[in-house]
Tab-separated table of C-alpha atoms and ligand atoms in Angstrom:
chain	number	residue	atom	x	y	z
A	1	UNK	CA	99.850	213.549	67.786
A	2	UNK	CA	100.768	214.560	71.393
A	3	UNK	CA	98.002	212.014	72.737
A	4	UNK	CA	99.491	209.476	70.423
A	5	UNK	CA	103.387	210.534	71.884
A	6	UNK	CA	101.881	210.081	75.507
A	7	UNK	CA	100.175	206.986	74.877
A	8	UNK	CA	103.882	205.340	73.613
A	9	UNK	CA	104.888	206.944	77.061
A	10	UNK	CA	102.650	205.262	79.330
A	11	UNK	CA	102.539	202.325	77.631
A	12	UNK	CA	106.241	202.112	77.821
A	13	UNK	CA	106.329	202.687	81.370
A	14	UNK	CA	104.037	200.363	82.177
A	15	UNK	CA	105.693	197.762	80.532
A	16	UNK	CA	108.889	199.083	82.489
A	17	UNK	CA	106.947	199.084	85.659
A	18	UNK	CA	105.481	195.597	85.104
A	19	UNK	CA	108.539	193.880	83.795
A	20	UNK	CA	110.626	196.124	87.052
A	21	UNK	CA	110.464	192.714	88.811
A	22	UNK	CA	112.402	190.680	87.069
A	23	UNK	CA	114.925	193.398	85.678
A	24	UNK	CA	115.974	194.044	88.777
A	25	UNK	CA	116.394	190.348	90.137
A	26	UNK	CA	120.004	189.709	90.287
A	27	UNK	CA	120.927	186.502	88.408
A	28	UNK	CA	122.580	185.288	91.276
A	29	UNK	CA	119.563	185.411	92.832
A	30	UNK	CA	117.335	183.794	89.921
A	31	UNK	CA	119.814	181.552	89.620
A	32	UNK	CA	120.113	180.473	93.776
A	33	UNK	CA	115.735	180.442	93.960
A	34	UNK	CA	115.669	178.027	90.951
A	35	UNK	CA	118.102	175.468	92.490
A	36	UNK	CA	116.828	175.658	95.540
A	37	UNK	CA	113.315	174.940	93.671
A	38	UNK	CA	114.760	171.970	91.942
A	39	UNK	CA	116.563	170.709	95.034
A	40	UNK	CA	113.546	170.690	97.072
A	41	UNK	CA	111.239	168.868	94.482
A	42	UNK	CA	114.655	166.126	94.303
A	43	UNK	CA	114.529	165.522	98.083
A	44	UNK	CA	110.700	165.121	98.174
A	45	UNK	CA	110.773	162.394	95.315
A	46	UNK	CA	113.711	160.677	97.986
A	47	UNK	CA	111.373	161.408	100.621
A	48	UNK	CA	108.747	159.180	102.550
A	49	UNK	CA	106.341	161.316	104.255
A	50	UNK	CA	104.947	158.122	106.284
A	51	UNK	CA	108.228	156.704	107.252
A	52	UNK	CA	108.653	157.197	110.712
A	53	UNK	CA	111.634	158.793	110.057
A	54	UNK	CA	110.458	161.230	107.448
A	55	UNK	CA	112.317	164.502	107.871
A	56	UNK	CA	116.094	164.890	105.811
A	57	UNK	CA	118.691	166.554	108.280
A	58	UNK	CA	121.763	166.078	106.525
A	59	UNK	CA	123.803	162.982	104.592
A	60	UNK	CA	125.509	160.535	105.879
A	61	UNK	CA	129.337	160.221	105.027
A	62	UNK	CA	130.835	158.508	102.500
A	63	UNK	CA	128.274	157.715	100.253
A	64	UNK	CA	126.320	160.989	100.670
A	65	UNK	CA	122.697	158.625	101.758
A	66	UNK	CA	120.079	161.040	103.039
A	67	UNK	CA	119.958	160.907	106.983
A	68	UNK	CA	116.452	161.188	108.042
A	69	UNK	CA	115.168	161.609	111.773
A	70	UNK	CA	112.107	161.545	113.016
A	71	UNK	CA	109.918	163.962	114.389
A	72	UNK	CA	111.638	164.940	118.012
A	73	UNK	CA	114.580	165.649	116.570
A	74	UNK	CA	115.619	169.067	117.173
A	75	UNK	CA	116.115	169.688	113.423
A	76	UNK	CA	112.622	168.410	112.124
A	77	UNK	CA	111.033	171.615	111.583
A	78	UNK	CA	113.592	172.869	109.158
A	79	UNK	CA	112.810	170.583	106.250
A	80	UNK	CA	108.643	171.552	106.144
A	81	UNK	CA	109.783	174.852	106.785
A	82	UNK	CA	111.919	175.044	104.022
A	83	UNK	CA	109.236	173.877	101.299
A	84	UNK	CA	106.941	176.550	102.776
A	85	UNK	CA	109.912	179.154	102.289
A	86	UNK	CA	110.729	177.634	98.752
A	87	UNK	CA	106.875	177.985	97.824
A	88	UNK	CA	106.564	181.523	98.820
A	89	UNK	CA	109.742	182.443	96.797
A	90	UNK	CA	108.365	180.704	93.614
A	91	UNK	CA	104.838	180.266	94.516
A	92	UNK	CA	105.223	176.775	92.765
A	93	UNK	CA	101.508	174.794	94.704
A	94	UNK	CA	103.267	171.212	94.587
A	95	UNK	CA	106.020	172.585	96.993
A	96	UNK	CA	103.423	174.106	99.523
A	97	UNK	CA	101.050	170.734	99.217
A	98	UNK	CA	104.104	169.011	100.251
A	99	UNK	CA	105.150	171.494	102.828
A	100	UNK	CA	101.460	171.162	104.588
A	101	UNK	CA	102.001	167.171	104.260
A	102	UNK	CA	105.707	167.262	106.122
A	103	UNK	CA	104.269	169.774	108.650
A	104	UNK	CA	101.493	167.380	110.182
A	105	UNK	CA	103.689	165.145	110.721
A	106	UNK	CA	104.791	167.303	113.352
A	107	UNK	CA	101.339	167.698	115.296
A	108	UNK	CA	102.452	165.563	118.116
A	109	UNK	CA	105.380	168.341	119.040
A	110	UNK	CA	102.831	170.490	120.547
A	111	UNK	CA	102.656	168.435	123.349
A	112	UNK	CA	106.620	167.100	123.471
A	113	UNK	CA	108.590	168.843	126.539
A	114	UNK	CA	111.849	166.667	126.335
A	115	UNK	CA	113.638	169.066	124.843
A	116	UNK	CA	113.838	173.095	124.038
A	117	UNK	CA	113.463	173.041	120.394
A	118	UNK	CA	110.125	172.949	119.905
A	119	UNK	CA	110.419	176.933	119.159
A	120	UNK	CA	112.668	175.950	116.158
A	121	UNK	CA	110.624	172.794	115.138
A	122	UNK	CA	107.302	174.399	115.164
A	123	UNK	CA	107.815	177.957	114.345
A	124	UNK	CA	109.409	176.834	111.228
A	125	UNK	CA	107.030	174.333	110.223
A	126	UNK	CA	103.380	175.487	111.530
A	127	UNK	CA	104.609	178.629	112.384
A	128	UNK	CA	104.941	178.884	108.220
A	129	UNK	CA	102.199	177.168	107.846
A	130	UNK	CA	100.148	179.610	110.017
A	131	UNK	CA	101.747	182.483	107.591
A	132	UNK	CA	100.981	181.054	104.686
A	133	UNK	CA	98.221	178.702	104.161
A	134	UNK	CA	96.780	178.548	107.445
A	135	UNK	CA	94.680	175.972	108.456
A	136	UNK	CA	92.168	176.106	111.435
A	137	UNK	CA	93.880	173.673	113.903
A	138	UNK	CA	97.768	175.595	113.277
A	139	UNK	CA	97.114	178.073	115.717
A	140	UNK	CA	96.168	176.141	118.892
A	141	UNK	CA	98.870	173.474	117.916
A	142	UNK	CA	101.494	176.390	118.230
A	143	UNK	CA	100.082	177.628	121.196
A	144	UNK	CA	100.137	174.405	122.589
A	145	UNK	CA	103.827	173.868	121.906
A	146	UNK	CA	104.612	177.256	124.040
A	147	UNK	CA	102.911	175.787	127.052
A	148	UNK	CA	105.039	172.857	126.664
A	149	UNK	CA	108.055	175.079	126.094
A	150	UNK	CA	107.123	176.706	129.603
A	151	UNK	CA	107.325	173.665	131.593
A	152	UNK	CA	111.225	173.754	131.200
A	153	UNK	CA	111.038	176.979	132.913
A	154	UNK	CA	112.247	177.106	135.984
A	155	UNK	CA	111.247	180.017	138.264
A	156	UNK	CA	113.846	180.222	140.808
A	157	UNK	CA	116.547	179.666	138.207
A	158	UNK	CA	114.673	182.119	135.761
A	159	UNK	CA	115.744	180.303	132.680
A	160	UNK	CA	114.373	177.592	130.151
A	161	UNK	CA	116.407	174.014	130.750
A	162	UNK	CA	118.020	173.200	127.398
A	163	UNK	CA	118.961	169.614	127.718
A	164	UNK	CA	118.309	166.764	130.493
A	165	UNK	CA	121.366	164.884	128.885
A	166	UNK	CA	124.740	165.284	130.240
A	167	UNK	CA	126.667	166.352	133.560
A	168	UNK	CA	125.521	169.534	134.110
A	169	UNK	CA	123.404	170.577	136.762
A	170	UNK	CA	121.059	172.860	134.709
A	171	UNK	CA	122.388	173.684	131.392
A	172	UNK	CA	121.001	176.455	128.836
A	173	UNK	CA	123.028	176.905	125.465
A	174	UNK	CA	122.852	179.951	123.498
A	175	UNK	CA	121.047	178.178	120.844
A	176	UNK	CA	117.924	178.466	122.974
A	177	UNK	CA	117.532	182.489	122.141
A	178	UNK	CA	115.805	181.093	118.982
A	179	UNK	CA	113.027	179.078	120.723
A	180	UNK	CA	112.017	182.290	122.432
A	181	UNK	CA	110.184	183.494	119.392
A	182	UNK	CA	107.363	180.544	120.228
A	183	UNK	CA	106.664	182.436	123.767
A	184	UNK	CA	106.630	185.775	122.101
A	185	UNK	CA	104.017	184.389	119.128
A	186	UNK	CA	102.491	183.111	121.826
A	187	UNK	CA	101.936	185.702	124.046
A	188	UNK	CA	100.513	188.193	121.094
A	189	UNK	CA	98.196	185.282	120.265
A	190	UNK	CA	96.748	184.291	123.596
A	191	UNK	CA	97.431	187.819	125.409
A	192	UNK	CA	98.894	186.033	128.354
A	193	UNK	CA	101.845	187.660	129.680
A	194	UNK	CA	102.860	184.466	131.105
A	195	UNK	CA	104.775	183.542	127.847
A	196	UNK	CA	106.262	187.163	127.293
A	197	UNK	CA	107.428	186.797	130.797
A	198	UNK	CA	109.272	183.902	130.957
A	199	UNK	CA	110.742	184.961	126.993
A	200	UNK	CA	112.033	187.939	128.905
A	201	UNK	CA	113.564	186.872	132.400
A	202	UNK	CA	115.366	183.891	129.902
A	203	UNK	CA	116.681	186.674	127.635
A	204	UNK	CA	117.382	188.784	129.938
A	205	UNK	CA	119.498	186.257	132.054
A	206	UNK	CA	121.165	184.995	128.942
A	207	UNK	CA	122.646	188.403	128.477
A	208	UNK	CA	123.725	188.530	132.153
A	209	UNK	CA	125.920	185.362	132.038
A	210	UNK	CA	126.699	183.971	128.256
A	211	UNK	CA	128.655	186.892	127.197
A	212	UNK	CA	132.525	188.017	127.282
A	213	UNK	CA	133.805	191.015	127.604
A	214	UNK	CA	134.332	190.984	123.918
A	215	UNK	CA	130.764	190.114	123.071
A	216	UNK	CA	131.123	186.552	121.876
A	217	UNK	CA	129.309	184.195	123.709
A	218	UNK	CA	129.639	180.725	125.447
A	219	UNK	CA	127.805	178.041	124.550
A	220	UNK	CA	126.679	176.400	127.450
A	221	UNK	CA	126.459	178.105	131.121
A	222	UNK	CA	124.624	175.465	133.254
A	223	UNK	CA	123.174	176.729	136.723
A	224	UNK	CA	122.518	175.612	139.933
A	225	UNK	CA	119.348	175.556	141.907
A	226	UNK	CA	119.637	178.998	143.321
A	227	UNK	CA	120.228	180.152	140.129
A	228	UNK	CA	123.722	181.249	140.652
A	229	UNK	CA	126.177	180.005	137.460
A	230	UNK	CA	127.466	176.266	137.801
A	231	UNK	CA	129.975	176.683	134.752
A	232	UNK	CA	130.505	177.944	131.423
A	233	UNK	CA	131.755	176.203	128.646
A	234	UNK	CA	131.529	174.610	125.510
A	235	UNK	CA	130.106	171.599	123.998
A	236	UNK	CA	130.184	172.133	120.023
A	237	UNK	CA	132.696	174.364	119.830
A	238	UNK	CA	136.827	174.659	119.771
A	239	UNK	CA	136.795	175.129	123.530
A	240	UNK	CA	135.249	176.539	126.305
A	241	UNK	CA	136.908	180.078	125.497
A	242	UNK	CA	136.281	180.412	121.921
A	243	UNK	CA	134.177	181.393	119.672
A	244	UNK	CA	131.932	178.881	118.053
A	245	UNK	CA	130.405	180.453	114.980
A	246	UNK	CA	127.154	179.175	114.802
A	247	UNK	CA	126.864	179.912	118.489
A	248	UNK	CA	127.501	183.808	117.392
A	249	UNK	CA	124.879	183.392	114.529
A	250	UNK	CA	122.057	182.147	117.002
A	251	UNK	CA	122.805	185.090	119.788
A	252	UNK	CA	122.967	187.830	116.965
A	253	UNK	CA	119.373	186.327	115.481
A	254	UNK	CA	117.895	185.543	119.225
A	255	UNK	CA	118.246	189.037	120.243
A	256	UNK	CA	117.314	190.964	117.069
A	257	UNK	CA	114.368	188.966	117.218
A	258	UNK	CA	114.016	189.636	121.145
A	259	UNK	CA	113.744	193.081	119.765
A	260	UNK	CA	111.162	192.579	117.412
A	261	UNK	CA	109.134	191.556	120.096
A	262	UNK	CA	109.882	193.999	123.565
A	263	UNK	CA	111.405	196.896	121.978
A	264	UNK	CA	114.356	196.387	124.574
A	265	UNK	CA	117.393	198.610	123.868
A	266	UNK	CA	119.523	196.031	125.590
A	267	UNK	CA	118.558	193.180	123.410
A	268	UNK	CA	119.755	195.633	120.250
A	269	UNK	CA	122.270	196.872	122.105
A	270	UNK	CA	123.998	193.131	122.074
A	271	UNK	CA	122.762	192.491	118.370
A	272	UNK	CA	124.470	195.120	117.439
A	273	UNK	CA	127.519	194.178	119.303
A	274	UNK	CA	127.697	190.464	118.354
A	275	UNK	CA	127.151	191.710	114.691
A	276	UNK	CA	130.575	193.996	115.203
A	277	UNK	CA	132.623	190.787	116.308
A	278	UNK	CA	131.267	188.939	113.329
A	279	UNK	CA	131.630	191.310	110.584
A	280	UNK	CA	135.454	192.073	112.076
A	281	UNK	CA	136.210	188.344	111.927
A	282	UNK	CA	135.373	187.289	108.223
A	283	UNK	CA	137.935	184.810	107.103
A	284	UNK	CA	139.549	187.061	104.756
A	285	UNK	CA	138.348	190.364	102.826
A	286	UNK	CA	135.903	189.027	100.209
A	287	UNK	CA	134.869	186.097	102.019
A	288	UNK	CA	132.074	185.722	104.246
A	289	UNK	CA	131.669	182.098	105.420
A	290	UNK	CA	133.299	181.750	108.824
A	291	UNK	CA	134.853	178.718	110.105
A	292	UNK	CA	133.153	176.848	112.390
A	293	UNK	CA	134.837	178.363	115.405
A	294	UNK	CA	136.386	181.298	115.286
A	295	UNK	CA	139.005	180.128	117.275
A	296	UNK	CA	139.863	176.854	115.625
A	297	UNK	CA	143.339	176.054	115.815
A	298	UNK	CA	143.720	175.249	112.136
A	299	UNK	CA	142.188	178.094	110.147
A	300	UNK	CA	142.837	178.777	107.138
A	301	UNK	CA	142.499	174.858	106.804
A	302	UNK	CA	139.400	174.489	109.408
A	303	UNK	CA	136.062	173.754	107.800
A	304	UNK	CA	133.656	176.333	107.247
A	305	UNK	CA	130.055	176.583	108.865
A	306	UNK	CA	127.537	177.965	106.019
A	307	UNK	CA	124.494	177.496	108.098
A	308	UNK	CA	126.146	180.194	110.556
A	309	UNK	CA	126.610	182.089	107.600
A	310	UNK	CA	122.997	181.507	106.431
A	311	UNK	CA	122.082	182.561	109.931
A	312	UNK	CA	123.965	185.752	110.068
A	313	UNK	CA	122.710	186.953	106.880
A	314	UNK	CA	119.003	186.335	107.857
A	315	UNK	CA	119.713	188.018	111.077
A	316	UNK	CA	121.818	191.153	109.772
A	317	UNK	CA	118.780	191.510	107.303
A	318	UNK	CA	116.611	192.141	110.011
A	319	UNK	CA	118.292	193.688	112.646
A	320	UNK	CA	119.047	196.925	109.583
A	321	UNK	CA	115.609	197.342	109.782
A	322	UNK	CA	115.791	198.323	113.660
A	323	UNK	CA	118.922	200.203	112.871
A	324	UNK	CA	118.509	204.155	112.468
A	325	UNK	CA	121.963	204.546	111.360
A	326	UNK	CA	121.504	204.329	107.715
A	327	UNK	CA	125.121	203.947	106.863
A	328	UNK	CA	125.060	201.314	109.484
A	329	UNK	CA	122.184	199.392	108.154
A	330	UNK	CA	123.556	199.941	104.839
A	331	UNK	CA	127.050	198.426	105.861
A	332	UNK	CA	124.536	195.086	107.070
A	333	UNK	CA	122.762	194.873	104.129
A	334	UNK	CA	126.129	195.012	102.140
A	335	UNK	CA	127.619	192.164	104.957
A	336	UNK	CA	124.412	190.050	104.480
A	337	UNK	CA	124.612	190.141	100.322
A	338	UNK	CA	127.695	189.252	99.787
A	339	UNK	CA	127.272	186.135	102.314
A	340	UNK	CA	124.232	185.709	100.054
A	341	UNK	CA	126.314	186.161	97.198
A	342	UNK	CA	129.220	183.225	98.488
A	343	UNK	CA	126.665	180.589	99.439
A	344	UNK	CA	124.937	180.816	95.369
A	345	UNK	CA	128.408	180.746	94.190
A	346	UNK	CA	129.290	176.806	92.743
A	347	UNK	CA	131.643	177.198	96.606
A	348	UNK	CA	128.214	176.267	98.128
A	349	UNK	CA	125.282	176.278	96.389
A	350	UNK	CA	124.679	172.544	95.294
A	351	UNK	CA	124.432	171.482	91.623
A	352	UNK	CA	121.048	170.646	90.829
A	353	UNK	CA	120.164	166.711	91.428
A	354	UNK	CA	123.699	166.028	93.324
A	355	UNK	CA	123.981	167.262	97.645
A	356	UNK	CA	121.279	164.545	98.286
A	357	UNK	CA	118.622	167.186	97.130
A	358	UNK	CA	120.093	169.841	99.869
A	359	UNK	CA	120.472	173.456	98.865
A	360	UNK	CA	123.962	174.104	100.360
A	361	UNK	CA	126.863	172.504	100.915
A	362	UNK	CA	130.105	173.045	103.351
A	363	UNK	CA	128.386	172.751	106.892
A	364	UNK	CA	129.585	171.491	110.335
A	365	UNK	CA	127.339	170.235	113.062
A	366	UNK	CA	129.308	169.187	115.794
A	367	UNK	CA	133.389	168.855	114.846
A	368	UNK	CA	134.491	168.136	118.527
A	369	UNK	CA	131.976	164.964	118.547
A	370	UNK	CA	133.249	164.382	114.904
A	371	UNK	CA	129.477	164.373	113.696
A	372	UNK	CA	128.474	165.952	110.237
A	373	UNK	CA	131.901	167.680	109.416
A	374	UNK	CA	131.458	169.421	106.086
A	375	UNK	CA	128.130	168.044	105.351
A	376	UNK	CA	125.057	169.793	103.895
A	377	UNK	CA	122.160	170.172	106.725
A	378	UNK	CA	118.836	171.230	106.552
A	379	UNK	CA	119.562	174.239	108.990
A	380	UNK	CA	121.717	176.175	106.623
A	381	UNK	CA	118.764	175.842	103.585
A	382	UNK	CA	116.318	176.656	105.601
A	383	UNK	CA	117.861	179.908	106.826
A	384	UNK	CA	119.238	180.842	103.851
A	385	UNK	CA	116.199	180.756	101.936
A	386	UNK	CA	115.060	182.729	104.913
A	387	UNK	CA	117.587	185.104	104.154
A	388	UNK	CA	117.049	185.186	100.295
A	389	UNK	CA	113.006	186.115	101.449
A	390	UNK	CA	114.044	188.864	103.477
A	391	UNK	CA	116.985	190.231	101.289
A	392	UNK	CA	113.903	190.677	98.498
A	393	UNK	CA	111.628	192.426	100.502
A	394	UNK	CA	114.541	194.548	101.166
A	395	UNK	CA	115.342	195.598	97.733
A	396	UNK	CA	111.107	195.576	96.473
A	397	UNK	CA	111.579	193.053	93.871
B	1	LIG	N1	121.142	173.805	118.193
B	1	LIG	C1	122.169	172.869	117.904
B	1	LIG	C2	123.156	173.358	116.925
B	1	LIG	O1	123.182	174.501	116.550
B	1	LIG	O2	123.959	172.548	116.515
């Protein structure tokens, strides 16, 4: 009888520990994985993957048409790195066929050194890829893209160039934190410290000259040849002394994933500190989706910026882990769910079949140049789904 009585037991909890998954999944989760599923399978079948211009970056106003760029497009990476993200959440095989498909068409990146967003364009595609399906050629292609990375490095200046466009002598936006993680792959992959190197001096001269006194950062600081600062300013956000928000979200992620890398106090030092500014300038109480500058002269009207809240959240996720404090890391846990929680609300999480196949809606790319204002753009899926990853492996299910 007791045998019997333990066997009901065990079976019982196994069945509890078996089914544990998907008891705990929140259904706004469940619910924000299987749009995003659906969404993704609706933009491939609008989606040429031999058109030159293959890769969906946002829509174009009014009639909500897909806008599609081509591969040197600072944004092309995002849309094959989203599939790959999509497939790992579901594990659905059409998404990661796809995903491989969209990321070839970035092999000719490796070598492309006209811009510095081939950190962004590769580590989200092959960089993915590499993760999880790898295929024998990934790995050189990615290390190939890092050397071409390192020819906008300038020694004397100590920084990577961000754009040749423009009046600046030598500008470098705080944007370019991101396409540090490249060098740092790099560098474990090769074992040349040439890539860690130059990932550190640009870091590390970032942090001596982007920054205010109250942590929030400008966008663009453009040098001149003897490396001393030429100007500092703004060219997407409000104006050259505010705070543009998705400008926040890429110094918070760049330097937790500096960390990651080096181990550098400083670098968590100024995560920490960026994530302070952030979390004491929500919009309101209960709502977690800044506007696109935190400065912008019209709030509460102004647009809001959900791929800088998609950013934040992925970066809050990870910079907890690095955090001792556990009531700290517990507060960015909290900060990063309920942004997770606003963008699946109906606010911003698209209905399935209707956002041109994009996950999220409510996005700003560049309001002073009056481009994509309120728009959906493949930035904000790709790092909330990013987020969404990392918020599971948080809570184990
Ligand atoms: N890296 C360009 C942008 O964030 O709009």
């Amino acid at each position: 009888m007791q045998c019997f009585f333990n066997k009901i037991i065990c079976g019982f909890l196994m069945l509890l520990f078996c089914s544990g998954a998907t008891i705990a999944m929140p259904r706004w989760y469940r619910n924000a994985v299987h749009k995003a599923e659906h969404q993704m399978l609706y933009m491939i079948s609008q989606t040429d993957v031999n058109a030159r211009r293959c890769f969906p970056r946002t829509i174009i106003k009014p009639d909500g048409r897909i806008q599609f760029v081509n591969d040197t497009d600072w944004t092309s990476g995002f849309f094959p790195g989203s599939l790959w993200l999509v497939y790992e959440l579901t594990g659905n095989e059409t998404l990661a066929k796809e995903a491989r498909k969209f990321t070839n068409r970035l092999n000719e990146i490796q070598y492309y050194t006209k811009n510095h967003d081939v950190g962004f364009m590769m580590c989200c595609s092959y960089g993915n890829a590499l993760r999880l399906k790898p295929e024998s050629a990934d790995t050189l292609v990615m290390v190939n893209a890092a050397k071409s990375l390192c020819t906008r490095f300038n020694p004397e200046i100590g920084l990577i160039r961000s754009w040749d466009s423009g009046s600046w002598n030598y500008p470098v936006i705080i944007d370019n934190m991101m396409n540090l993680e490249l060098l740092f792959w790099a560098s474990r992959q090769t074992l040349n410290d040439n890539f860690y190197n130059i990932a550190v001096a640009h870091a590390d001269k970032t942090l001596e000259n982007h920054f205010r006194e109250n942590m929030t950062s400008y966008h663009v600081v453009s040098y001149l040849p003897n490396g001393e600062v030429e100007s500092k300013g703004t060219h997407q956000g409000y104006s050259d002394e505010s705070a543009w928000a998705r400008g926040q979200a890429w110094g918070l992620y760049g330097y937790t994933m500096c960390y990651r890398f080096t181990e550098k106090a400083d670098y968590l030092n100024v995560a920490h500190e960026i994530a302070q500014y952030i979390m004491s300038n929500l919009p309101s109480n209960k709502d977690y989706v800044p506007y696109w500058d935190y400065n912008a002269p019209d709030i509460p009207q102004a647009p809001r910026d959900a791929s800088a809240a998609a950013i934040t959240a992925s970066a809050l996720l990870e910079l907890c882990e690095y955090t001792a404090d556990k009531k700290l890391c517990d507060k960015y846990k909290k900060y990063a769910e309920n942004i997770l929680k606003q963008l699946s609300s109906n606010d911003y999480l698209a209905e399935k079949d209707t956002n041109s196949g994009f996950i999220l809606k409510h996005s700003v790319g560049s309001l002073p140049h009056k481009i994509e204002i309120d728009v959906p753009l493949n930035y904000a899926d790709y790092y909330f789904l990013e987020a969404l990853l990392r918020y599971r492996q948080l809570k184990g299910f």
